[in-house]
Amino acid sequence: MRNKRYLKRQSCVSNPEKKTFRTLARSSLSNTSASRLTSDKGLTKENLKLHDTMDAGMTKAFDVADDTNITADNTTVYSQITQFTNETFADINRFFNSNHASHKEVYAILAAVTEVIKSRGGTESNVEYFAALMTTLESSSEIGILKATAYLLRLIILKLPDEVLITKFCPANKIITTLLMDYKNSEEFSFILSLLGCLHRLLIVQNSSAWRLSSTVRSFEILLGFTTHSKPKIRKMAQSAVISLMKCSYNTSTHACGLFCIKAIEEGNEQSVSCVYVMNLLKEVIPYFSAQHIKIVAENLLKIMLKKNVIRTTLSMEILHSLFSSGRNSSLSAELCNETIIALYDYRPHENDVQPTLAWLTVMMKGVVCLSILRNEMGYASLPRLFSTCMPYFLSKNESILSLVTLTLKTVLEECVVPVSEDIITTISSEYAGKNTPIHKILRCIESGLEYKYQSSWSYVLQLVISSVKGLGKYCPDLFENLIPSICDMYTDFWTPYKKEIETTIAIAIKTMGPRRVLDAVPLGLEGNSDHYDFPRSWIIPLLRDNIYNTELAYFHNSILPLANKMKEKSMKYENDGQELQAKVYKTLYTQIWSLLPGFCTKTTDIEKTFRSIARTLGAALTNKEISQTVCQAIRLLIQTSSSNEQLILKQYAKNFLPILFNIYTESKESTRLYVIETIRTYLPLADMELLEEFYSKLRIQLSSDPPANMLQSLFDLAGVMIRVLNSAAIGDLYGFIIRYLKNRDVLVQKKAYKILEEICACESADARSFLSEKVMDIRSLLLESLSDCSMSSKTPRLKCLGLICRKIDNLMILDYIKVVLPEAIWCTKEVSSKTRLSAYGLILEMGKAVNRLSGSGEENIATYVKLMLPGMTGSPQMVSATVNSVSCVVFEFRDILPKTLLDSLIEMMVAVLHSKYREVVKSGLGFIKVVIVAFTRDMVLPYLNVIIQAMTNWSLDTKRYFRFKVKVLFQRMVRKFGYKAMTELMPADYQKVLSNIKKSGDRAKRNRLARRNTEDSEILIDRKMNNEGSTIQSFDDLLKDSDGDDVDDATGGRSKTKTKLKMKKDSTWIKEGEVDEPIDFLDTSINKKILATNPKSFIKRENRDLVKYKFKINEDGKIIIPNIYEKSFETSHLKGLPDVNAAIPESKIYKRKRLDSTTAADTLAVNNDLKSQVSFKSDIVSSPVIKKVKKQNPEVGVEYRSKKARGDMMVSNRYEPYAYIPMNKQTLNKRKRSKLAAQHRGIFRAAKCSAAAVRNHERLRKKKFKDQRRNSSTL
């Protein structure tokens, strides 16, 4: 029973005190039944007869009850469910409850109405039901019938055409409103809900003429009355109906609603709940009020806020927020909006009052933005007061307030200042403007936020600075001439924690204001003549380098370049004086200043004016090795970001820049000239044809002069770059020259010649295409003849040439070409170079596409192509493996058109491949199986699943062991694709454990992913990619990359740990620190040697690494505590009455190496526990990693047991017995080391046998000596 407390463990023995329902149930039984229940005679004939009599009476009672539901035509109410055919009432059957009286009433009314309609020859249309139900609603007075009728009417009225409701509005409206008024204060809530739904449907379809009627307005007022109903469901439905009517109807309803809400607010007191209900309604409908009503509501809301009621103040803020959010969609005027905002300043909450402050800031932000939308000038003029009022909030310690006030001010800056930027420029440029304009006031407020009292909020204030700079920095850079220096001065303070935010602010200023304005406000400070080396603003140089673009190049030429020359002069001066450090400092500044040039050359605005004056300087700088790369990058950016008219200026200087670049490329080293060839490739299309022919003729002369190998390679590179701009005659001449180098013994020269041929075949210019169409057969023959002389490094460009030629050959000759080239392509898939392998796969696919272009169906063409590859299956194991890989590539790429018969034969063939005795062949066969599983759908692979599983499990023990990881990965994919149940039925018995492990690992991985998803772990993307196989593997290259880690995949089938480690290693770099704590000199020329791709700590010896990990403790004053290890060890080991702790601690690990019997183990634990309980805490220093490491490194193990007077070990008190053992090592499983370890074990056993034999001999001699002594004594 409720609120009934029982004694502990006594609730089950307590009977209930109230037995109301039991008494009623017992009284419903007859006296005979009661006597039968209390009878002790058991089952007798009299009892059976009595039971039959009672059973007959109960059956008769049920029959009488059922007769009440039978109609005149001998049908029950439940059989009438299926008599109506209108689909509107079809959903009633789903919620029918035969035990509910109202449900029965609904069916009875529906059956009666349906019968009436049918009797009059109706078709059971919606209109007929509407008329019949309205008649029933009007004529009936019983509440049950009214509720059922209203429910059915609510269903049917939604399906009626609007014209019917408009025509029958007056009578229907009268009936519904009359019933609503009659039952307004009743408890028939479901009936009221149905009537409200019907009234809403009636009103929402009426036109303007109907809304002019007083009856319509009266109906709407009745609906408004229910918006303050005490029942939540009714109140919610009425409010929803009013809101929808306000959105869709005319001014009559708006006026009525406004008057209703104003009256409810004015008459409501603090105890009135209806006022709160009306305020909830106002949040949605106030945007639709007239300007007069909005003004009255706003005044009343401000009065309500004065009473300091939390709920009503919050609702008032929400109403104003809704009003301001509507903007131009409401009748709110700019004047009223401004007056409301001014009034809200009087309600500004305290900085530490969190929730009211957040609400006030949100409303003010919406209000000012709304005012700016209604009238830009008024919104802009209201900002200074908002900023001055909100600045104290930056003293708050609450993060929510700081974030919201920052968002508020940023939003109003973006929404209110940017639209009037032109007016601001005009105002500022006026000579009468002064420094008291609104924008000056705003910036002074923001600048005041950089004072020391706002230090904890500087990160938020800097966000305001960024927003203001973004909005006005481009148009009014003079406004920030005081703000930018203040921010830069903050950076020089060593204690400031906001350096990152300051850098972001200055970077935005450079982007918007330009480098000239920023450097005028904040000079770099490098122009001084003093010999100091403190450059407090040198941190701006990297920001300039990364953020300069779309600016004038003249500023670099006039201001930046002289500064760079000055740094170079100082560097040379100090170098001549022997001051190397100073020289390096200024040399670094020189290169950093020149690094700004690419930014000035990106979308330059004054190329036509400035480039002529700076061209000579750039040409001279190209020969300077320190800045040559920077200048080349700048030239490329100039060309790529310039317009066609500006490129005409650059075209005039091609004759000057290109010869310099040619000379630099031929003279520089291989590792430092890539940027030069890229610059040449970018500049060549701008040169005139005559100039290009001149360059080529000079290049051809140098090629014919038999240059040395390194010069010949450089010339070949230049020739390859020029192919795209040469005419057909020059291309033919170059082709005729390089064909003899295709068989050159110099590997690099041959590779360069093949690359030129590749450029010719890949060039898309008109001259190159015309030449290639004439010489395609000659190139084909040349490539086929040069196969035997092709070096390993030249195979990649050669395969690419073969693939490009395949596109040009006629379809009639393509099969002959493929028959010759295909064996080479298949063989190259086993090359060591990954680029060569990928090129080989690309050639195979290119030939497959060429075959697919032939006449005939795609299935037949692919079948023909695969048959051309199958002869490789009869070659060497390496050739068989390459053929299987090639077939896998073709099957994956052309899986959509692969015929089923071909797939059958290929799978049958691969099953035989899996039983090969060569591991390389078996590995390729597993790759094909993986392709089949990944590439094809579940239904296509399911018929072959049993054959594949049998082939992968019927292996020898050696093959099973070698490929166990790959097979497990394939099983994981199969389980994900076919399900665990299907795999269990087909898997052999000895692999059931593997399958069970895969399932458990998969379930564990899912749980881990869910846990990581809940904690928003970044690795969830990797897991999602791991599980969506079809979406991540889109090409055969992806499949190859996915196969690289199969041997080391973890149990969940995810990304291998080795690949993850390799990625971490690839993405990580380390700086090797100086020796003996020396600082690193970043200006040293050998600094690149200290940038490592491997963790330098990995080179530290293990014992030294552990010493590094050992850290000293630090007390509260910051002093390092260095304990005296030896003193503590001495104190610990010489405590009174205790053994040596240093000797006792390692003894506790004996039971880990040698299994002890229960008695010994118990004694050992007891001894250890006694020692731990008696030793002082000072002995904790013994457990440090340093001491442990020294003990592990001690080669004299067991020296404390060694006897000082004889050989062997001896017993020691309070210690374990000495023993010898052979350590367990997993290397003993290695076949190569097994023989060596076996020999060691034999030596140990031989020594043990010798020792045992010596002991036996000694014992035999001792016994013999003892017997002799006894014999002698007896004789005496």
PDB file of C-alpha atoms in Angstrom, residues 859-1039:
ATOM      1  CA  GLU A 859      30.721  -8.492 -72.384  1.00  0.00           C
ATOM      2  CA  GLU A 860      32.191 -10.195 -75.436  1.00  0.00           C
ATOM      3  CA  ASN A 861      35.008  -7.662 -75.731  1.00  0.00           C
ATOM      4  CA  ILE A 862      36.010  -8.026 -72.077  1.00  0.00           C
ATOM      5  CA  ALA A 863      35.860 -11.815 -72.342  1.00  0.00           C
ATOM      6  CA  THR A 864      38.187 -11.626 -75.358  1.00  0.00           C
ATOM      7  CA  TYR A 865      40.586  -9.360 -73.485  1.00  0.00           C
ATOM      8  CA  VAL A 866      40.725 -11.632 -70.437  1.00  0.00           C
ATOM      9  CA  LYS A 867      41.380 -14.653 -72.649  1.00  0.00           C
ATOM     10  CA  LEU A 868      44.393 -12.824 -74.085  1.00  0.00           C
ATOM     11  CA  MET A 869      45.785 -12.605 -70.545  1.00  0.00           C
ATOM     12  CA  LEU A 870      45.265 -16.229 -69.538  1.00  0.00           C
ATOM     13  CA  PRO A 871      48.319 -17.711 -71.340  1.00  0.00           C
ATOM     14  CA  GLY A 872      50.405 -16.154 -68.577  1.00  0.00           C
ATOM     15  CA  MET A 873      48.947 -18.741 -66.207  1.00  0.00           C
ATOM     16  CA  THR A 874      51.257 -21.355 -67.738  1.00  0.00           C
ATOM     17  CA  GLY A 875      54.497 -19.486 -67.054  1.00  0.00           C
ATOM     18  CA  SER A 876      56.775 -19.207 -64.067  1.00  0.00           C
ATOM     19  CA  PRO A 877      55.342 -18.650 -60.595  1.00  0.00           C
ATOM     20  CA  GLN A 878      56.165 -14.945 -60.822  1.00  0.00           C
ATOM     21  CA  MET A 879      54.401 -14.691 -64.182  1.00  0.00           C
ATOM     22  CA  VAL A 880      51.399 -16.584 -62.852  1.00  0.00           C
ATOM     23  CA  SER A 881      51.207 -14.186 -59.889  1.00  0.00           C
ATOM     24  CA  ALA A 882      51.443 -11.165 -62.197  1.00  0.00           C
ATOM     25  CA  THR A 883      48.741 -12.588 -64.470  1.00  0.00           C
ATOM     26  CA  VAL A 884      46.384 -13.154 -61.549  1.00  0.00           C
ATOM     27  CA  ASN A 885      46.955  -9.574 -60.355  1.00  0.00           C
ATOM     28  CA  SER A 886      46.276  -8.229 -63.844  1.00  0.00           C
ATOM     29  CA  VAL A 887      43.088 -10.259 -64.176  1.00  0.00           C
ATOM     30  CA  SER A 888      41.992  -8.951 -60.776  1.00  0.00           C
ATOM     31  CA  CYS A 889      42.576  -5.401 -61.976  1.00  0.00           C
ATOM     32  CA  VAL A 890      40.491  -5.949 -65.122  1.00  0.00           C
ATOM     33  CA  VAL A 891      37.706  -7.706 -63.213  1.00  0.00           C
ATOM     34  CA  PHE A 892      37.463  -4.858 -60.726  1.00  0.00           C
ATOM     35  CA  GLU A 893      37.508  -2.102 -63.345  1.00  0.00           C
ATOM     36  CA  PHE A 894      35.008  -3.729 -65.729  1.00  0.00           C
ATOM     37  CA  ARG A 895      32.838  -5.456 -63.121  1.00  0.00           C
ATOM     38  CA  ASP A 896      29.658  -3.895 -64.505  1.00  0.00           C
ATOM     39  CA  ILE A 897      30.011  -5.582 -67.920  1.00  0.00           C
ATOM     40  CA  LEU A 898      31.781  -8.779 -66.878  1.00  0.00           C
ATOM     41  CA  PRO A 899      29.837 -11.842 -68.148  1.00  0.00           C
ATOM     42  CA  LYS A 900      28.736 -14.368 -65.553  1.00  0.00           C
ATOM     43  CA  THR A 901      30.200 -17.302 -67.459  1.00  0.00           C
ATOM     44  CA  LEU A 902      33.604 -15.645 -67.415  1.00  0.00           C
ATOM     45  CA  LEU A 903      33.308 -15.031 -63.686  1.00  0.00           C
ATOM     46  CA  ASP A 904      32.449 -18.714 -63.156  1.00  0.00           C
ATOM     47  CA  SER A 905      35.522 -19.881 -65.034  1.00  0.00           C
ATOM     48  CA  LEU A 906      37.788 -17.331 -63.332  1.00  0.00           C
ATOM     49  CA  ILE A 907      36.662 -18.348 -59.842  1.00  0.00           C
ATOM     50  CA  GLU A 908      37.169 -22.017 -60.752  1.00  0.00           C
ATOM     51  CA  MET A 909      40.644 -21.156 -61.964  1.00  0.00           C
ATOM     52  CA  MET A 910      41.480 -19.164 -58.848  1.00  0.00           C
ATOM     53  CA  VAL A 911      40.389 -22.035 -56.635  1.00  0.00           C
ATOM     54  CA  ALA A 912      43.083 -24.078 -58.319  1.00  0.00           C
ATOM     55  CA  VAL A 913      45.538 -21.195 -57.885  1.00  0.00           C
ATOM     56  CA  LEU A 914      44.921 -21.180 -54.139  1.00  0.00           C
ATOM     57  CA  HIS A 915      46.263 -24.747 -53.946  1.00  0.00           C
ATOM     58  CA  SER A 916      49.570 -23.817 -55.539  1.00  0.00           C
ATOM     59  CA  LYS A 917      52.749 -24.636 -53.671  1.00  0.00           C
ATOM     60  CA  TYR A 918      54.175 -21.161 -54.300  1.00  0.00           C
ATOM     61  CA  ARG A 919      53.279 -18.530 -51.746  1.00  0.00           C
ATOM     62  CA  GLU A 920      53.507 -15.715 -54.266  1.00  0.00           C
ATOM     63  CA  VAL A 921      50.852 -17.343 -56.436  1.00  0.00           C
ATOM     64  CA  VAL A 922      48.587 -18.055 -53.464  1.00  0.00           C
ATOM     65  CA  LYS A 923      48.887 -14.441 -52.324  1.00  0.00           C
ATOM     66  CA  SER A 924      47.723 -13.209 -55.743  1.00  0.00           C
ATOM     67  CA  GLY A 925      44.830 -15.677 -55.637  1.00  0.00           C
ATOM     68  CA  LEU A 926      43.730 -14.254 -52.300  1.00  0.00           C
ATOM     69  CA  GLY A 927      43.877 -10.804 -53.884  1.00  0.00           C
ATOM     70  CA  PHE A 928      41.476 -11.955 -56.592  1.00  0.00           C
ATOM     71  CA  ILE A 929      39.105 -13.341 -53.949  1.00  0.00           C
ATOM     72  CA  LYS A 930      39.211  -9.988 -52.196  1.00  0.00           C
ATOM     73  CA  VAL A 931      38.362  -8.226 -55.463  1.00  0.00           C
ATOM     74  CA  VAL A 932      35.373 -10.515 -55.968  1.00  0.00           C
ATOM     75  CA  ILE A 933      34.119  -9.874 -52.441  1.00  0.00           C
ATOM     76  CA  VAL A 934      34.506  -6.106 -52.683  1.00  0.00           C
ATOM     77  CA  ALA A 935      33.491  -5.476 -56.299  1.00  0.00           C
ATOM     78  CA  PHE A 936      30.362  -7.581 -56.671  1.00  0.00           C
ATOM     79  CA  THR A 937      27.050  -7.590 -54.862  1.00  0.00           C
ATOM     80  CA  ARG A 938      26.058 -10.084 -52.218  1.00  0.00           C
ATOM     81  CA  ASP A 939      23.693 -11.986 -54.470  1.00  0.00           C
ATOM     82  CA  MET A 940      26.342 -12.412 -57.164  1.00  0.00           C
ATOM     83  CA  VAL A 941      29.008 -13.770 -54.808  1.00  0.00           C
ATOM     84  CA  LEU A 942      26.771 -15.947 -52.628  1.00  0.00           C
ATOM     85  CA  PRO A 943      26.694 -18.937 -55.066  1.00  0.00           C
ATOM     86  CA  TYR A 944      30.516 -19.093 -54.997  1.00  0.00           C
ATOM     87  CA  LEU A 945      30.888 -18.643 -51.269  1.00  0.00           C
ATOM     88  CA  ASN A 946      31.091 -22.328 -50.378  1.00  0.00           C
ATOM     89  CA  VAL A 947      33.719 -23.019 -53.050  1.00  0.00           C
ATOM     90  CA  ILE A 948      35.807 -20.032 -51.950  1.00  0.00           C
ATOM     91  CA  ILE A 949      35.689 -21.015 -48.280  1.00  0.00           C
ATOM     92  CA  GLN A 950      36.655 -24.598 -49.005  1.00  0.00           C
ATOM     93  CA  ALA A 951      39.571 -23.444 -51.140  1.00  0.00           C
ATOM     94  CA  MET A 952      40.816 -21.105 -48.408  1.00  0.00           C
ATOM     95  CA  THR A 953      40.587 -23.683 -45.623  1.00  0.00           C
ATOM     96  CA  ASN A 954      41.838 -26.893 -47.267  1.00  0.00           C
ATOM     97  CA  TRP A 955      45.503 -25.945 -47.083  1.00  0.00           C
ATOM     98  CA  SER A 956      48.606 -27.481 -45.664  1.00  0.00           C
ATOM     99  CA  LEU A 957      49.670 -26.445 -42.190  1.00  0.00           C
ATOM    100  CA  ASP A 958      52.506 -24.288 -43.490  1.00  0.00           C
ATOM    101  CA  THR A 959      50.255 -22.373 -45.887  1.00  0.00           C
ATOM    102  CA  LYS A 960      47.620 -21.901 -43.220  1.00  0.00           C
ATOM    103  CA  ARG A 961      50.161 -20.465 -40.832  1.00  0.00           C
ATOM    104  CA  TYR A 962      51.705 -18.096 -43.392  1.00  0.00           C
ATOM    105  CA  PHE A 963      48.427 -16.666 -44.696  1.00  0.00           C
ATOM    106  CA  ARG A 964      46.461 -16.727 -41.448  1.00  0.00           C
ATOM    107  CA  PHE A 965      46.251 -12.934 -41.196  1.00  0.00           C
ATOM    108  CA  LYS A 966      45.178 -12.421 -44.802  1.00  0.00           C
ATOM    109  CA  VAL A 967      42.587 -15.168 -44.547  1.00  0.00           C
ATOM    110  CA  LYS A 968      41.243 -13.669 -41.347  1.00  0.00           C
ATOM    111  CA  VAL A 969      40.855 -10.297 -43.051  1.00  0.00           C
ATOM    112  CA  LEU A 970      38.933 -11.918 -45.893  1.00  0.00           C
ATOM    113  CA  PHE A 971      36.726 -13.744 -43.404  1.00  0.00           C
ATOM    114  CA  GLN A 972      36.014 -10.432 -41.712  1.00  0.00           C
ATOM    115  CA  ARG A 973      34.868  -8.945 -45.001  1.00  0.00           C
ATOM    116  CA  MET A 974      32.738 -12.005 -45.691  1.00  0.00           C
ATOM    117  CA  VAL A 975      31.078 -11.776 -42.290  1.00  0.00           C
ATOM    118  CA  ARG A 976      30.235  -8.120 -42.864  1.00  0.00           C
ATOM    119  CA  LYS A 977      28.852  -8.866 -46.311  1.00  0.00           C
ATOM    120  CA  PHE A 978      27.091 -12.221 -45.882  1.00  0.00           C
ATOM    121  CA  GLY A 979      26.394 -12.312 -42.172  1.00  0.00           C
ATOM    122  CA  TYR A 980      27.715 -14.424 -39.359  1.00  0.00           C
ATOM    123  CA  LYS A 981      24.998 -17.055 -39.661  1.00  0.00           C
ATOM    124  CA  ALA A 982      25.669 -17.807 -43.327  1.00  0.00           C
ATOM    125  CA  MET A 983      29.392 -18.052 -42.703  1.00  0.00           C
ATOM    126  CA  THR A 984      28.897 -20.378 -39.738  1.00  0.00           C
ATOM    127  CA  GLU A 985      26.938 -22.856 -41.845  1.00  0.00           C
ATOM    128  CA  LEU A 986      29.669 -23.044 -44.512  1.00  0.00           C
ATOM    129  CA  MET A 987      32.783 -22.836 -42.349  1.00  0.00           C
ATOM    130  CA  PRO A 988      34.613 -26.063 -41.426  1.00  0.00           C
ATOM    131  CA  ALA A 989      34.688 -27.139 -37.805  1.00  0.00           C
ATOM    132  CA  ASP A 990      38.338 -26.239 -37.217  1.00  0.00           C
ATOM    133  CA  TYR A 991      37.662 -22.633 -38.321  1.00  0.00           C
ATOM    134  CA  GLN A 992      34.609 -22.067 -36.118  1.00  0.00           C
ATOM    135  CA  LYS A 993      36.764 -20.604 -33.360  1.00  0.00           C
ATOM    136  CA  VAL A 994      38.284 -18.127 -35.813  1.00  0.00           C
ATOM    137  CA  LEU A 995      34.813 -17.086 -36.912  1.00  0.00           C
ATOM    138  CA  SER A 996      33.680 -16.715 -33.310  1.00  0.00           C
ATOM    139  CA  ASN A 997      36.707 -14.540 -32.582  1.00  0.00           C
ATOM    140  CA  ILE A 998      35.905 -12.357 -35.597  1.00  0.00           C
ATOM    141  CA  LYS A 999      32.344 -11.869 -34.377  1.00  0.00           C
ATOM    142  CA  LYS A1000      33.451 -10.971 -30.874  1.00  0.00           C
ATOM    143  CA  SER A1001      36.064  -8.572 -32.229  1.00  0.00           C
ATOM    144  CA  GLY A1002      33.494  -6.951 -34.503  1.00  0.00           C
ATOM    145  CA  ASP A1003      31.042  -6.489 -31.648  1.00  0.00           C
ATOM    146  CA  ARG A1004      33.808  -5.048 -29.505  1.00  0.00           C
ATOM    147  CA  ALA A1005      34.758  -2.645 -32.281  1.00  0.00           C
ATOM    148  CA  LYS A1006      31.144  -1.478 -32.579  1.00  0.00           C
ATOM    149  CA  ARG A1007      30.983  -0.823 -28.868  1.00  0.00           C
ATOM    150  CA  ASN A1008      34.240   1.091 -28.987  1.00  0.00           C
ATOM    151  CA  ARG A1009      32.989   3.158 -31.915  1.00  0.00           C
ATOM    152  CA  LEU A1010      29.816   4.020 -30.060  1.00  0.00           C
ATOM    153  CA  ALA A1011      31.846   5.019 -27.023  1.00  0.00           C
ATOM    154  CA  ARG A1012      34.140   7.165 -29.133  1.00  0.00           C
ATOM    155  CA  ARG A1013      31.146   8.713 -30.880  1.00  0.00           C
ATOM    156  CA  ASN A1014      29.693   9.706 -27.527  1.00  0.00           C
ATOM    157  CA  THR A1015      32.989  11.337 -26.534  1.00  0.00           C
ATOM    158  CA  GLU A1016      33.353  12.972 -29.985  1.00  0.00           C
ATOM    159  CA  ASP A1017      36.599  11.162 -30.786  1.00  0.00           C
ATOM    160  CA  SER A1018      38.279  12.292 -34.038  1.00  0.00           C
ATOM    161  CA  GLU A1019      39.004   8.716 -35.073  1.00  0.00           C
ATOM    162  CA  ILE A1020      35.317   8.027 -35.697  1.00  0.00           C
ATOM    163  CA  LEU A1021      35.834   9.058 -39.330  1.00  0.00           C
ATOM    164  CA  ILE A1022      38.409   6.315 -39.708  1.00  0.00           C
ATOM    165  CA  ASP A1023      36.028   3.743 -38.237  1.00  0.00           C
ATOM    166  CA  ARG A1024      33.177   4.901 -40.455  1.00  0.00           C
ATOM    167  CA  LYS A1025      35.439   4.619 -43.473  1.00  0.00           C
ATOM    168  CA  MET A1026      36.513   1.180 -42.335  1.00  0.00           C
ATOM    169  CA  ASN A1027      32.940  -0.128 -42.245  1.00  0.00           C
ATOM    170  CA  ASN A1028      31.753   1.365 -45.551  1.00  0.00           C
ATOM    171  CA  GLU A1029      33.779  -0.748 -47.933  1.00  0.00           C
ATOM    172  CA  GLY A1030      31.834   0.045 -51.079  1.00  0.00           C
ATOM    173  CA  SER A1031      31.975   3.784 -50.588  1.00  0.00           C
ATOM    174  CA  THR A1032      35.724   4.022 -49.903  1.00  0.00           C
ATOM    175  CA  ILE A1033      37.175   1.630 -52.512  1.00  0.00           C
ATOM    176  CA  GLN A1034      36.349   3.272 -55.812  1.00  0.00           C
ATOM    177  CA  SER A1035      39.305   2.160 -57.952  1.00  0.00           C
ATOM    178  CA  PHE A1036      41.823  -0.638 -58.124  1.00  0.00           C
ATOM    179  CA  ASP A1037      44.469   1.724 -56.753  1.00  0.00           C
ATOM    180  CA  ASP A1038      42.392   2.127 -53.616  1.00  0.00           C
ATOM    181  CA  LEU A1039      42.069  -1.627 -53.369  1.00  0.00           C
TER     182      LEU A1039
END
